[in-house]
Short mmCIF file of C-alpha atoms and ligand atoms in Angstrom, two decimals:
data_model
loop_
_atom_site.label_atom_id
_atom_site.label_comp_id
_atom_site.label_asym_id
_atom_site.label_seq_id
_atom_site.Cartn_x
_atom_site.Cartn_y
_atom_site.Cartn_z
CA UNK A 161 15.48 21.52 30.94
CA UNK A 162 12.37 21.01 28.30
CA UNK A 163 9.43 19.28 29.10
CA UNK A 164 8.77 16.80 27.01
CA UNK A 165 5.10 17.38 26.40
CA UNK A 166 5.61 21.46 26.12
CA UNK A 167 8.01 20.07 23.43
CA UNK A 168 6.14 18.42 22.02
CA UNK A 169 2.63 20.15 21.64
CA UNK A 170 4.86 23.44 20.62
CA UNK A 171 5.85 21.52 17.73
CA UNK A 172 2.90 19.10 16.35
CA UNK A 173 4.92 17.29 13.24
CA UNK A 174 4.85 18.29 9.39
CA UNK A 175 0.89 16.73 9.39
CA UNK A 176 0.20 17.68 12.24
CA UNK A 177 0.64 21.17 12.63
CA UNK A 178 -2.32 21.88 9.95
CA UNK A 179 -4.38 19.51 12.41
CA UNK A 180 -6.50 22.46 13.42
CA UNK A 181 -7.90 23.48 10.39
CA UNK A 182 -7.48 20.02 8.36
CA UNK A 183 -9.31 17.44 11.34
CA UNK A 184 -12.58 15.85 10.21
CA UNK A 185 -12.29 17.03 6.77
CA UNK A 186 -8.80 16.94 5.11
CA UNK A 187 -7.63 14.34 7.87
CA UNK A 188 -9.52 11.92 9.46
CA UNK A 189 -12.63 12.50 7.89
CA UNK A 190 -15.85 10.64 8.91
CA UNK A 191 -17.48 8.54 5.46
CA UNK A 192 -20.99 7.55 6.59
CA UNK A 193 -23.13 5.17 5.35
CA UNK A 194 -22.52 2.10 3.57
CA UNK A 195 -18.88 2.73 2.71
CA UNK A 196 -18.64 1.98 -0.93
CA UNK A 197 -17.93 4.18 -3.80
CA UNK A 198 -21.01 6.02 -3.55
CA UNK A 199 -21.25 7.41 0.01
CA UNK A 200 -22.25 10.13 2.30
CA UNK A 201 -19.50 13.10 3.74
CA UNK A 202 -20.77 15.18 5.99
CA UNK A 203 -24.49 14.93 4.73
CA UNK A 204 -23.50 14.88 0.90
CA UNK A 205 -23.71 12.52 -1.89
CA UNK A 206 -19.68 11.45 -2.64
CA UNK A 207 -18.46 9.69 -5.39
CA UNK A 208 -15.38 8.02 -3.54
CA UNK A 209 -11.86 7.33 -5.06
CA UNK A 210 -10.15 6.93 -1.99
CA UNK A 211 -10.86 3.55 -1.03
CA UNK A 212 -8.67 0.55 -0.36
CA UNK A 213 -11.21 -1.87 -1.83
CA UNK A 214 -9.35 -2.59 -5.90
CA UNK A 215 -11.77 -5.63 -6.41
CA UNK A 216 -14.85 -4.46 -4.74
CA UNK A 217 -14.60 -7.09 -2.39
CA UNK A 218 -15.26 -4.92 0.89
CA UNK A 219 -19.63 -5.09 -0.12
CA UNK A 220 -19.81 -8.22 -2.03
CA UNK A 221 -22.37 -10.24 -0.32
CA UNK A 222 -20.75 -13.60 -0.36
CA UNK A 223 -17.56 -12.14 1.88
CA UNK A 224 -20.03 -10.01 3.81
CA UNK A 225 -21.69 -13.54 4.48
CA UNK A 226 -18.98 -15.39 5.54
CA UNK A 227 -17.32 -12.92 7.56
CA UNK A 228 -20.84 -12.50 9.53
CA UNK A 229 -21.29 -15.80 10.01
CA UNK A 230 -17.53 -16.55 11.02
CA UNK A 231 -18.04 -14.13 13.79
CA UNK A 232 -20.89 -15.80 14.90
CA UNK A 233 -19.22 -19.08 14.79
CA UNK A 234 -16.63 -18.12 16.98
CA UNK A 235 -16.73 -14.51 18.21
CA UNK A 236 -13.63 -11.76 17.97
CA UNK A 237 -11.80 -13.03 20.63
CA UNK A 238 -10.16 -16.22 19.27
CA UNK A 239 -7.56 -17.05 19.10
CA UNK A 240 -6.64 -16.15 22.50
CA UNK A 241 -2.80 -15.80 22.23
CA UNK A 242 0.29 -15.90 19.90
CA UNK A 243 0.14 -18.52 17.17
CA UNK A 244 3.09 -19.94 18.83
CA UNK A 245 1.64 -21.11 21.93
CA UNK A 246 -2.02 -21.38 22.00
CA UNK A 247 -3.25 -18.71 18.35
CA UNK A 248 -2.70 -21.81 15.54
CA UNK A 249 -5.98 -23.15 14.18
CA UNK A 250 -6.70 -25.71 10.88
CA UNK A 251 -8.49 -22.17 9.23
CA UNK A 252 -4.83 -20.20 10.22
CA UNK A 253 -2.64 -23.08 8.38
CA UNK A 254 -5.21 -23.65 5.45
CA UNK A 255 -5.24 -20.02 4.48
CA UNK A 256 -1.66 -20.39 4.32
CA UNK A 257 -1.58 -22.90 2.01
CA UNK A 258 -4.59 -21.45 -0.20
CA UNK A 259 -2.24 -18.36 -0.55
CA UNK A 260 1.16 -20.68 -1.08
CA UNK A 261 -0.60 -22.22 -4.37
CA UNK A 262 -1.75 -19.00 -5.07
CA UNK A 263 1.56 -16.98 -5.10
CA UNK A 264 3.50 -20.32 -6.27
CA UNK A 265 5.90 -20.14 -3.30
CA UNK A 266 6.61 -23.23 -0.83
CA UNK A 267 5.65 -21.87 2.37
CA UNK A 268 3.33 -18.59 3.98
CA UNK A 269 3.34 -17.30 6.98
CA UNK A 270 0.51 -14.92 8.70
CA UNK A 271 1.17 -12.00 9.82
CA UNK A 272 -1.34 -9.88 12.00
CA UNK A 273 -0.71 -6.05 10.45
CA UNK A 274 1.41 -5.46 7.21
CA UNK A 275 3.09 -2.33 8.69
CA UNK A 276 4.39 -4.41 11.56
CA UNK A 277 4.83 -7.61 9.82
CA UNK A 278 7.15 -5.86 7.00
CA UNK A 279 9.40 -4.44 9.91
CA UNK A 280 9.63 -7.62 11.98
CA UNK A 281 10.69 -9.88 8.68
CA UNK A 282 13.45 -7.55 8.05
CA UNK A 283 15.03 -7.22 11.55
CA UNK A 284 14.20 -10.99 11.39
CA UNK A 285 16.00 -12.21 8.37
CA UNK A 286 19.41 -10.21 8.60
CA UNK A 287 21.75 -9.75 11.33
CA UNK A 288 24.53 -6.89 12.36
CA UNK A 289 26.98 -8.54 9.62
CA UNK A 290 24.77 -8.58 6.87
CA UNK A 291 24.20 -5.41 4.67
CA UNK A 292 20.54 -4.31 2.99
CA UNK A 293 19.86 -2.67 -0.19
CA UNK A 294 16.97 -0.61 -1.00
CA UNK A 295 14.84 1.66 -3.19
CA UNK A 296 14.87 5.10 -2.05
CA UNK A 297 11.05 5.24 -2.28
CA UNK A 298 10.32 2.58 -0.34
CA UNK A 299 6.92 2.47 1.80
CA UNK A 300 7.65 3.40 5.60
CA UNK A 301 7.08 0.12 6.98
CA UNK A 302 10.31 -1.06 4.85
CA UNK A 303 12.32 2.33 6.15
CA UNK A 304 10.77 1.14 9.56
CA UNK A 305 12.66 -1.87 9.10
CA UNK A 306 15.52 -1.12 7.38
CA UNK A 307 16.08 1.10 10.70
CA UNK A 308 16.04 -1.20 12.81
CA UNK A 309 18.80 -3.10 11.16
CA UNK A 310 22.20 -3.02 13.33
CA UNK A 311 24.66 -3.68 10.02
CA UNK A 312 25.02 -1.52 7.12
CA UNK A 313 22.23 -0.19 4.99
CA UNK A 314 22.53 1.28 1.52
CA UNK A 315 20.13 2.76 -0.34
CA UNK A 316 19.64 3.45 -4.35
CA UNK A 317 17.72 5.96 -6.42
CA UNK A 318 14.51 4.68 -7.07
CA UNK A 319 14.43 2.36 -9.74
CA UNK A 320 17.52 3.08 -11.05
CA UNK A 321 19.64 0.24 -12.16
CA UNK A 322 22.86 1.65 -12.57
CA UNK A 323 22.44 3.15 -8.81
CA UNK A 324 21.65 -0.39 -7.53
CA UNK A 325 24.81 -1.56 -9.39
CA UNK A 326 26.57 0.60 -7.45
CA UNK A 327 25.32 0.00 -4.16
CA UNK A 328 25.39 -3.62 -4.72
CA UNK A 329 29.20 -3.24 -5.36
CA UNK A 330 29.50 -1.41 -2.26
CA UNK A 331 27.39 -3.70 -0.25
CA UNK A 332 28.76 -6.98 -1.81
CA UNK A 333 32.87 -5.54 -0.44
CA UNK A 334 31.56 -5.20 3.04
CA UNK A 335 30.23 -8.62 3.48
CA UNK A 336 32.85 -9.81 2.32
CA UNK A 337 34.43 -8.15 5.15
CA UNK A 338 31.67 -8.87 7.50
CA UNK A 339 30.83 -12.68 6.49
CA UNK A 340 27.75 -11.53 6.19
CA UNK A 341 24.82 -11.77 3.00
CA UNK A 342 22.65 -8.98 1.26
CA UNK A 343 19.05 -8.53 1.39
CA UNK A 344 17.52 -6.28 -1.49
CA UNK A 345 14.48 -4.73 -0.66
CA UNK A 346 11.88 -3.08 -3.04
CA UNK A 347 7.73 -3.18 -3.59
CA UNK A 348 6.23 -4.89 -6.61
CA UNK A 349 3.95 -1.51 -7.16
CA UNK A 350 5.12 1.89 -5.49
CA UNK A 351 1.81 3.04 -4.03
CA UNK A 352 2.33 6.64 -4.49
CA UNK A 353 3.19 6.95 -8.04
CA UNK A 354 1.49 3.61 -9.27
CA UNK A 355 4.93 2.50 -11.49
CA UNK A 356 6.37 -0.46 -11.08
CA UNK A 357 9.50 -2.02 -9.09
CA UNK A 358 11.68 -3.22 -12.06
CA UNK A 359 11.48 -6.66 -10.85
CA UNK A 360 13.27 -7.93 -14.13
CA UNK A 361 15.86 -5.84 -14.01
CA UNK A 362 16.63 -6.51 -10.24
CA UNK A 363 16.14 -10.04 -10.66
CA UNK A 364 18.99 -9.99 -13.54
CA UNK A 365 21.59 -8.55 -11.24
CA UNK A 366 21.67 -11.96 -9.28
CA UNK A 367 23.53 -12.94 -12.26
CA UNK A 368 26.37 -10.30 -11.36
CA UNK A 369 26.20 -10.29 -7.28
CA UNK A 370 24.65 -12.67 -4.66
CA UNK A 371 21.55 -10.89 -2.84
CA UNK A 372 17.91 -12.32 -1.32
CA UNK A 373 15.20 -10.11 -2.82
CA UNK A 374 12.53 -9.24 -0.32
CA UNK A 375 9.55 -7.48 -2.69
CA UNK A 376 6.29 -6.06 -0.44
CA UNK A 377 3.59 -6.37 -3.26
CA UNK A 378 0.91 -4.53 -1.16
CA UNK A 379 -0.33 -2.88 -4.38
CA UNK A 380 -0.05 -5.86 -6.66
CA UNK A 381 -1.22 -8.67 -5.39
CA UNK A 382 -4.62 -9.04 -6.94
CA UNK A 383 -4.44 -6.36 -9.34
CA UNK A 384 -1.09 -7.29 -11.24
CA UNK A 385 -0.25 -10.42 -12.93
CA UNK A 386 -2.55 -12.90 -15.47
CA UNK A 387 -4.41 -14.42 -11.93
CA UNK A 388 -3.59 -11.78 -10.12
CA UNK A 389 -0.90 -12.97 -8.21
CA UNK A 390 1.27 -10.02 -8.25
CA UNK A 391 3.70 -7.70 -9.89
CA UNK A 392 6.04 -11.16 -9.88
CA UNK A 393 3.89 -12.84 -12.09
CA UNK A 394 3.32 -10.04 -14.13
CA UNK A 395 6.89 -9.89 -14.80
CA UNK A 396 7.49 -13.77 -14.69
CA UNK A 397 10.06 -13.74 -12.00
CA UNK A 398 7.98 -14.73 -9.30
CA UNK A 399 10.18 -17.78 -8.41
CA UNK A 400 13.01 -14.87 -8.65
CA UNK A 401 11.55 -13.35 -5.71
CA UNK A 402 13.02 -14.73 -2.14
CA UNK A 403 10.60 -13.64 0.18
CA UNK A 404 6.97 -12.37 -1.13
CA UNK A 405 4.93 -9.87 0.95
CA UNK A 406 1.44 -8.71 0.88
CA UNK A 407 -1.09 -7.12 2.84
CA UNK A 408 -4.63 -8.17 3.03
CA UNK A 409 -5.32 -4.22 3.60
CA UNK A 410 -5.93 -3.47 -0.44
CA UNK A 411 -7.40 -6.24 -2.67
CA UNK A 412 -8.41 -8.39 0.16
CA UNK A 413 -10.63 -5.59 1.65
CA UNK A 414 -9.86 -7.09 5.01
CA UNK A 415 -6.70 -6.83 7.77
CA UNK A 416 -3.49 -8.59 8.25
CA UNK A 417 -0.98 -9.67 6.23
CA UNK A 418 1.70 -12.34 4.91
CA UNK A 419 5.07 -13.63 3.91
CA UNK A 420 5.86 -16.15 1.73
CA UNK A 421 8.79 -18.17 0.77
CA UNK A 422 10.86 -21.56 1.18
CA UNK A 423 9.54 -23.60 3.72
CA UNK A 424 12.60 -23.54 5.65
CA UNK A 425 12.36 -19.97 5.53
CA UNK A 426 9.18 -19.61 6.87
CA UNK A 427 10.02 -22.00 9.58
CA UNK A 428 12.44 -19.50 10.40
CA UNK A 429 10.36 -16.87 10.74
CA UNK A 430 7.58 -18.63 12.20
CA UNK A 431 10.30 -18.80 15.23
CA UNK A 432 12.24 -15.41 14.64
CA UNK A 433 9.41 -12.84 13.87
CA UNK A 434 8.79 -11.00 17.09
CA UNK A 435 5.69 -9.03 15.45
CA UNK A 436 4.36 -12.56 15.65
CA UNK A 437 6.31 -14.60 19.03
CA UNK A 438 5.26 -11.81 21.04
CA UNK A 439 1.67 -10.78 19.89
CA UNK A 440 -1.81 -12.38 19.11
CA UNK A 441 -2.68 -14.09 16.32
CA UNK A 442 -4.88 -13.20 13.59
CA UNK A 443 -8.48 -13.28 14.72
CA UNK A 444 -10.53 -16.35 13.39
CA UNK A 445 -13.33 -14.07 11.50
CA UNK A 446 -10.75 -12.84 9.54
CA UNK A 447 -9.09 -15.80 8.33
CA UNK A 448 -11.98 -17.47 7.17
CA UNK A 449 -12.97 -13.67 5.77
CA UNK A 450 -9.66 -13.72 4.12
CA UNK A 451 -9.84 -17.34 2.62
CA UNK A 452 -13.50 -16.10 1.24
CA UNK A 453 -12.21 -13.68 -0.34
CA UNK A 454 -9.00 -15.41 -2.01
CA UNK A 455 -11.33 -18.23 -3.24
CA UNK A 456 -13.44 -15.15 -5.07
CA UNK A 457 -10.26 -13.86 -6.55
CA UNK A 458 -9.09 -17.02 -8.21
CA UNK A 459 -12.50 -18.17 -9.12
CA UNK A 460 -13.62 -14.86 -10.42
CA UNK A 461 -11.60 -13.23 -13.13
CA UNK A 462 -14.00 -11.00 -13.36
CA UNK A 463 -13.09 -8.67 -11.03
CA UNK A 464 -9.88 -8.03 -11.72
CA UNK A 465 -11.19 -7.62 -15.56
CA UNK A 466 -13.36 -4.90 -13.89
CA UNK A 467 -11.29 -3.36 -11.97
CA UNK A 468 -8.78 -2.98 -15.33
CA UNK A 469 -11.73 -1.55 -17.48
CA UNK A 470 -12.10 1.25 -14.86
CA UNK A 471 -8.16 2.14 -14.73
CA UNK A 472 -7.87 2.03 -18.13
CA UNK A 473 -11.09 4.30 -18.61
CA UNK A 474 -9.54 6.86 -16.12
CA UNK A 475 -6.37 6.63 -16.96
CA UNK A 476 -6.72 7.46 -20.51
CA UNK A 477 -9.35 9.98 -19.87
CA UNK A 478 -7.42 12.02 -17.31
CA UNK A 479 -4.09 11.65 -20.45
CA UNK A 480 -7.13 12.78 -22.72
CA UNK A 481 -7.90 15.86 -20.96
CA UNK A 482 -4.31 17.15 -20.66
CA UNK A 483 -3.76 15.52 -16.93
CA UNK A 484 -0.70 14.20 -16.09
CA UNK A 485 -0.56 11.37 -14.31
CA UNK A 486 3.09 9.86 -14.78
CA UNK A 487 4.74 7.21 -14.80
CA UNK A 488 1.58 4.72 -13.04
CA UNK A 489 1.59 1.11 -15.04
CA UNK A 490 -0.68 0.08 -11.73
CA UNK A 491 -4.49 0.84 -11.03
CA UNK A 492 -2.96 3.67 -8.58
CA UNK A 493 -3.83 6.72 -10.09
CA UNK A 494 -1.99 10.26 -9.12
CA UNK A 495 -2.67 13.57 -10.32
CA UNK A 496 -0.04 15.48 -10.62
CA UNK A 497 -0.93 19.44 -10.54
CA UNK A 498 1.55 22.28 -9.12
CA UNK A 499 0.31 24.23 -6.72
CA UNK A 500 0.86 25.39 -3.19
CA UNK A 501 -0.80 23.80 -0.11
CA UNK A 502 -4.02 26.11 0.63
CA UNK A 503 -4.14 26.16 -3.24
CA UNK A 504 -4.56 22.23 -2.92
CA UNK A 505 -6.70 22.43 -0.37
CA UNK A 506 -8.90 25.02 -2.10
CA UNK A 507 -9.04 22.67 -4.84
CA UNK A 508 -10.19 19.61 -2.73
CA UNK A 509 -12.90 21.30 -0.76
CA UNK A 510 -14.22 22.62 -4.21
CA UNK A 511 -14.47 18.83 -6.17
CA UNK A 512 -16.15 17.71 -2.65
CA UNK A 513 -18.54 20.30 -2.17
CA UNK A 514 -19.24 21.51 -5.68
CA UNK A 515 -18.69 17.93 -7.60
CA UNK A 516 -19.27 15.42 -5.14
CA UNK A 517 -15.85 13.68 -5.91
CA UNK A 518 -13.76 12.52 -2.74
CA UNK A 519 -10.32 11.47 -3.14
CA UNK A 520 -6.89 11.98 -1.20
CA UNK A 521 -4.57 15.34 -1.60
CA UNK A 522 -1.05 14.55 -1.06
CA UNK A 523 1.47 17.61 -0.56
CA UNK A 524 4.66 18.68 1.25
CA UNK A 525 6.23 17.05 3.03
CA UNK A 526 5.30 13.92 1.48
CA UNK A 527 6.30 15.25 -1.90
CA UNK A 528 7.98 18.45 -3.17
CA UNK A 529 6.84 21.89 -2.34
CA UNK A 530 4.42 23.12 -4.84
CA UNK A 531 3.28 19.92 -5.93
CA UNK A 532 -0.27 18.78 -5.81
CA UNK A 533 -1.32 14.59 -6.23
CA UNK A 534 -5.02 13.82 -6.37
CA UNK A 535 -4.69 10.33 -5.73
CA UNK A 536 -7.68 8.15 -7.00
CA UNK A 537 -7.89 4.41 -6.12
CA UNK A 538 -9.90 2.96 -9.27
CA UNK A 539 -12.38 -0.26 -8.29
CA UNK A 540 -13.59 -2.92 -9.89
CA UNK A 541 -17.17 -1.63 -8.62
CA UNK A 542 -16.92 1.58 -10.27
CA UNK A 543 -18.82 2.21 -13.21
CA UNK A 544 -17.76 4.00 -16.64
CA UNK A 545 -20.16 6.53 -15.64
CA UNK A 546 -18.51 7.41 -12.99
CA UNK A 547 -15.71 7.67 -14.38
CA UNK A 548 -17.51 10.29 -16.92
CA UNK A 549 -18.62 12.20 -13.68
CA UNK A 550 -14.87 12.17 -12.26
CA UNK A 551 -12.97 13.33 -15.19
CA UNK A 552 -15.48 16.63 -16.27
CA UNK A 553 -14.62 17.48 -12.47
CA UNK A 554 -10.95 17.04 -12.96
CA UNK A 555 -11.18 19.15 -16.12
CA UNK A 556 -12.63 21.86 -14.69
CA UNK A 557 -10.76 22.28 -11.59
CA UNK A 558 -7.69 21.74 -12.98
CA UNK A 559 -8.66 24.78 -15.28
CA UNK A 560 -9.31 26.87 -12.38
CA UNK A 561 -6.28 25.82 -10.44
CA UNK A 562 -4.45 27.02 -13.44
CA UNK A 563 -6.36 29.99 -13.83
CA UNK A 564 -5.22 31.07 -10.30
CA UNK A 565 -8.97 30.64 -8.85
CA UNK A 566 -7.78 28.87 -5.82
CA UNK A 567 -4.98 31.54 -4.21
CA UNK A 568 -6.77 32.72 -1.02
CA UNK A 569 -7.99 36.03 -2.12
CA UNK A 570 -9.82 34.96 -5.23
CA UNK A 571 -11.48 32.38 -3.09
CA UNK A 572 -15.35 32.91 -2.14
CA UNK A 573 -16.40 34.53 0.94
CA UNK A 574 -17.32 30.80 3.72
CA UNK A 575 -15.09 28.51 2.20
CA UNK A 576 -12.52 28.33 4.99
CA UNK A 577 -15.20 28.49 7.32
CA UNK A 578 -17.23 25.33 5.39
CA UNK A 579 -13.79 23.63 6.79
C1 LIG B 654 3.50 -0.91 0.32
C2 LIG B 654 2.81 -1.15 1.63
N1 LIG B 654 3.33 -2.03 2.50
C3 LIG B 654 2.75 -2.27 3.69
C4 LIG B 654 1.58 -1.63 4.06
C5 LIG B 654 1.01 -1.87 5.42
O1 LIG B 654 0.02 -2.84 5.42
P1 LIG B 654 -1.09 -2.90 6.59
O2 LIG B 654 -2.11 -1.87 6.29
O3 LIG B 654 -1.59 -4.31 6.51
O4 LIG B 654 -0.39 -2.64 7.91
C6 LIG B 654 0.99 -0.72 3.17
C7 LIG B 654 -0.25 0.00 3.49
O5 LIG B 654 -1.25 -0.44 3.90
C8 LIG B 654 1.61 -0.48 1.92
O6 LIG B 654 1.08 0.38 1.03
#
């Protein structure tokens, strides 16, 4: 019989079993410093892409007031307990309202982590009878959820309407069998690749088949839309959307989460969520952080006009120098290069250490074998020059990776060792 911990440490996981030469550098790397997008790795100078921070809201001194002086007010600790018996607070509810009017939906709900919160509102709203429909690309917190689900799951091609037609058709004959209802489930901006979930065209199919539509905007909300309020509104079918999900993990600069929708829905889940029945509320410091911030973003267009002059800069400069960058219609930004793994890594010690550029490598198993994204995160606090800096280092390595200078033997004498 196996042990389960010989098991286990004989087999460390896809990421895990480069943890011994990828810890502290490639994975979980220590940024010191003032963490903005000029920092300090490992003693150098770093021009950072890599950062979950789209309006530069993470340093701006007004939200680094208030959250300092909302933890002095009243300390990590509160509230002590679930908002259901003793976490609710005036700051809790008026946050949810601030972000009702701002996403133009009835009702919100706070939820303490998005990861969590995503899988808890989809085991919450469907039951074994009822069938969900998803994109194939979907973030893991939705495939988190989606497997929880006790009923039947089907899932279509990414983006692909004619696939959705199909699995729509399939879902729609087994509730009729069932007496059961259809959840779709798809995210307003894919964070991987940047392009869009074709909200319209989803949307439209509710004139062919009767489904909810769950969207997680975690990439859009703040960055897409004429105020920011998400891919929905960039679209116009934000009163399409059933229930609307975001995280305050991206433009927020902060933690936690929410879910918005008819206020008889969100009664609902106020009383159904188990993320949130059986775990503690939100702390206080971050709500009022979090309502800081969200005044900042409605008030000041400017950021998000910022943050648009950098993506477009990079964008078009990485197109300009013969990167690809596909399909992205978002401020994500992916590099797409082919390569193999140590090639990628190579290639990623070489812009830190030689260019002073820090951004995430994403490889196998994540995405196909022998494909390379550089993922940059644009902010509205870069600058144009930086952009300048970020795209002569792009050029240049992308060169070399072409020219075969990062295959292990051409590689200089210290590198690995530099590791
Ligand atoms: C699409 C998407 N949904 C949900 C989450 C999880 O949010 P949180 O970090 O608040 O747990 C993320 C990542 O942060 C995400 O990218």
């Amino acid at each position: 019989m196996a042990d389960l911990f010989d098991k286990i440490v004989k087999n460390m996981g896809p990421i895990g079993e480069h943890a011994k030469e990828s810890h502290g550098y490639f994975t979980f790397p220590k940024l010191e410093g003032e963490i903005n997008t000029h920092m300090v790795f490992r003693g150098k100078a770093m021009l950072n892409w890599s950062l979950n921070n789209y309006l530069g809201l993470a340093n701006h001194p007004e939200v680094r007031k208030a959250d300092a002086d909302a933890a002095m007010q009243y300390g990590l600790a509160l509230p002590m307990g679930a908002r259901m018996m003793s976490g609710n607070s005036d700051n809790h509810e008026a946050l949810e309202n601030e972000l009702s009017q701002f996403v133009k939906k009835e009702a919100t709900f706070l939820l303490n982590f998005g990861y969590q919160g995503v899988i808890s509102a989809i085991d919450a709203l469907v039951d074994r009878r009822d069938a969900i429909v998803y994109d194939a690309e979907s973030h893991a917190c939705i495939i988190d959820g989606v497997r929880l689900h006790q009923g039947k799951r089907f899932v279509f091609t990414h983006n692909d309407m004619a696939s959705l037609d199909k699995q729509l058709q399939r879902a729609t004959k087994l509730v009729a069998e069932t007496g059961g209802a259809i959840l779709v489930i798809t995210e307003g901006v894919f964070g991987m690749r940047g392009d869009l979930g074709a909200l319209d065209e989803i949307v439209k199919m509710k004139e062919k088949y009767q489904f909810r539509l769950f969207v997680d905007d975690a990439h859009g909300f703040g960055t897409m839309g004429k105020t920011g309020a998400g891919t929905g509104e960039h679209f116009g079918v934000q009163d399409q959307i059933d229930v609307y999900f975001s995280t305050f993990a991206k433009s927020m600069a902060g933690i936690g989460a929410f879910v918005s929708s008819k206020k008889e829905i969100i009664t609902y889940l106020q009383y159904n969520m188990r993320s949130q029945i059986f775990a503690k509320s939100l702390p206080m410091p971050l709500v009022v952080g979090m309502r800081k911030r969200l005044e900042l973003i409605r008030t000041t267009p400017e950021l998000k006009e910022n943050l648009w002059k950098i993506v477009y800069a990079l964008q078009a400069g990485l197109k300009e120098n013969g990167l690809e960058i596909g399909p992205t219609q978002s401020p994500v930004t992916p590099v797409y290069l082919s390569g193999s793994i140590p090639e990628a890594t190579y290639m990623v010690h070489d812009l830190r250490e030689n260019y002073g550029i820090f951004c995430s490598m994403v490889t196998y198993p994540v995405i196909p074998k022998g494909m390379i994204i550089l993922r940059l995160i644009p902010t509205a606090v870069h600058t144009i020059e930086d952009v300048a800096i970020t795209l002569a280092a792009f050029k240049t390595v992308a060169v070399k990776l072409k020219a075969g200078e990062y295959l292990h033997d051409k590689i200089v004498a210290g590198v690995s060792a530099s590791l």
